[in-house]
PDB file of C-alpha atoms in Angstrom:
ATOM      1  CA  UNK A  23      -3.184   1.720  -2.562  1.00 95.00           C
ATOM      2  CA  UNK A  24      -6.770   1.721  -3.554  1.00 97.00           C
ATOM      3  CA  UNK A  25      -8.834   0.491  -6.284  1.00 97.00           C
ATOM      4  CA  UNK A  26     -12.562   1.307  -8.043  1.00 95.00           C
ATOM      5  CA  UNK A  27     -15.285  -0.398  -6.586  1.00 95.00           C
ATOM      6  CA  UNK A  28     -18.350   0.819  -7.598  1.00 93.00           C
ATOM      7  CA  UNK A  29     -20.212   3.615  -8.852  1.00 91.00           C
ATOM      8  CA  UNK A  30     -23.446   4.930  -7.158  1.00 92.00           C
ATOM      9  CA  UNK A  31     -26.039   5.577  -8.602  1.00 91.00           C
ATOM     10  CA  UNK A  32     -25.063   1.921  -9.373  1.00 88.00           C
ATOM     11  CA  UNK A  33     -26.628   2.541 -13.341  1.00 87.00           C
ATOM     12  CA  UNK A  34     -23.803   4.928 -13.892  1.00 86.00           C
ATOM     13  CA  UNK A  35     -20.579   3.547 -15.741  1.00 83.00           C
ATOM     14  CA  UNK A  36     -17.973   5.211 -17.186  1.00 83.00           C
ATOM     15  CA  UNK A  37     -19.073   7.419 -20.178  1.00 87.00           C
ATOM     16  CA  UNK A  38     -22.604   7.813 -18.855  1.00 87.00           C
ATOM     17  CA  UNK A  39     -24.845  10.852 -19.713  1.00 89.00           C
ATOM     18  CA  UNK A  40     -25.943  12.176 -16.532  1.00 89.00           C
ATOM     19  CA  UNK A  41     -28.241  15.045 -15.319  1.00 90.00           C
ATOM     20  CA  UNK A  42     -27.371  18.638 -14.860  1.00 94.00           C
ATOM     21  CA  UNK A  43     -26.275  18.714 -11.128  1.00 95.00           C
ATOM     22  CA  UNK A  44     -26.719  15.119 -10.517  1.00 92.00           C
ATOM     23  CA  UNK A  45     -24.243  13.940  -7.777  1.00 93.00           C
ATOM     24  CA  UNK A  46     -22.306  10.464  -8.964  1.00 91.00           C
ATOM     25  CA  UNK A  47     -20.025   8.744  -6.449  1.00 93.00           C
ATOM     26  CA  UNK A  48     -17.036   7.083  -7.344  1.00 93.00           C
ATOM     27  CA  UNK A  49     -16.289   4.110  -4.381  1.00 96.00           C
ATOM     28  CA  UNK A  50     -12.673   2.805  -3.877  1.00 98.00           C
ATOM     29  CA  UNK A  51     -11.612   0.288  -1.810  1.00 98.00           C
ATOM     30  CA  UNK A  52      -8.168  -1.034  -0.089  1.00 98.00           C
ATOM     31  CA  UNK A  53      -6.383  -2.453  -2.499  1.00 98.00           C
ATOM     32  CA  UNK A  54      -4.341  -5.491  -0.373  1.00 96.00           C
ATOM     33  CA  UNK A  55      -2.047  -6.759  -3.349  1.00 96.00           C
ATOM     34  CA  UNK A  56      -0.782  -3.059  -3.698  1.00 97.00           C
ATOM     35  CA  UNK A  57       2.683  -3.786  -1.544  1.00 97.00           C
ATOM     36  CA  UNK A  58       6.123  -2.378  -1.003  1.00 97.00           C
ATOM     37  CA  UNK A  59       9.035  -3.971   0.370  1.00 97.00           C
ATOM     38  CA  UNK A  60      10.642  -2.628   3.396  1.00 97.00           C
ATOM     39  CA  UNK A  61      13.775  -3.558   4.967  1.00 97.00           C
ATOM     40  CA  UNK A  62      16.231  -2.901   7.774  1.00 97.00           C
ATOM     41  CA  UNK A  63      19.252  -4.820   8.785  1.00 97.00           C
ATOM     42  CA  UNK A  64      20.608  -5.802  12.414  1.00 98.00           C
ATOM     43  CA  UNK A  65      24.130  -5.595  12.589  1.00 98.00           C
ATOM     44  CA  UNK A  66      26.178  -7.486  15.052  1.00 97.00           C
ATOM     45  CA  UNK A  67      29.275  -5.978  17.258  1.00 98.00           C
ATOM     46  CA  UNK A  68      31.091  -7.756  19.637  1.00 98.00           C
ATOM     47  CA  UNK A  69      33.370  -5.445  22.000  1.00 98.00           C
ATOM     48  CA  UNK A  70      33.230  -2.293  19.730  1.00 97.00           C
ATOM     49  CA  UNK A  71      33.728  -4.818  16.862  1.00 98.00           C
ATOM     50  CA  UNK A  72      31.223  -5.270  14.110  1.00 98.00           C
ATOM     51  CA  UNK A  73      30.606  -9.152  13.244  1.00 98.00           C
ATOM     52  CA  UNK A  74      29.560  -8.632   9.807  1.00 97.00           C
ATOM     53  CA  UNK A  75      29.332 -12.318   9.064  1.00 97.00           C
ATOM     54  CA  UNK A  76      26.245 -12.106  11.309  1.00 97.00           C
ATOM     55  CA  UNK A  77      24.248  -9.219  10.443  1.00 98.00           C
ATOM     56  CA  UNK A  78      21.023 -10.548   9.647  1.00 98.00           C
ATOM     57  CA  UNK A  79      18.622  -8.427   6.620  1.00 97.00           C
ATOM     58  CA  UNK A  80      14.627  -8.816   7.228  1.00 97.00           C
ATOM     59  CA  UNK A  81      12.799  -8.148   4.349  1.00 97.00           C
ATOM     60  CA  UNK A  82       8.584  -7.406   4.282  1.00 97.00           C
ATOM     61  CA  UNK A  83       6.301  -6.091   2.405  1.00 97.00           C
ATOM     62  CA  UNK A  84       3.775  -3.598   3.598  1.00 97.00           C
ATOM     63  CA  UNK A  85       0.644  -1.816   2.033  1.00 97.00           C
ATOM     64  CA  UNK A  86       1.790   0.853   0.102  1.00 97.00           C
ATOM     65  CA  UNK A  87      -0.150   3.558   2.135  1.00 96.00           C
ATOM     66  CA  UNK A  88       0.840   2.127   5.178  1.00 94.00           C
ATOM     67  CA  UNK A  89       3.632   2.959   7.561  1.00 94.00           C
ATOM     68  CA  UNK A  90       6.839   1.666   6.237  1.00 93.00           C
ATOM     69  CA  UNK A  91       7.904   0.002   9.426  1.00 90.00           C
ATOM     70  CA  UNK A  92       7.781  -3.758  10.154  1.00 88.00           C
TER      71      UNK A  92
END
């Protein structure tokens, strides 16, 4: 659900030598295209029957970290 954005002190990159104690912060951000797909189905009964023939399936994605309710 998220992905890196930046480092800060903004110098720093990945394999950096850094300072004894020095503090480096790692920044992620919402990552939108990370999606799963969640689905639920509405069933149709007539008089205690079920009309299967007109159940309908809805189908969505959602963030990943999200609730999975649509």
């Amino acid at each position: 659900g998220y992905k890196f954005s930046s480092y800060a002190p903004a110098d720093i990159k990945a394999g950096s030598i850094v300072a004894d104690k020095q503090i480096i912060r790692v920044n992620y951000e919402k990552d939108e295209d990370a999606k799963v797909e969640v689905k639920y189905t509405v069933q149709h009964w007539v008089a205690g029957v079920h009309q299967s023939d007109d159940d309908v399936e809805v189908t969505d994605k959602v963030w990943v970290n999200g609730a999975k309710e649509l």
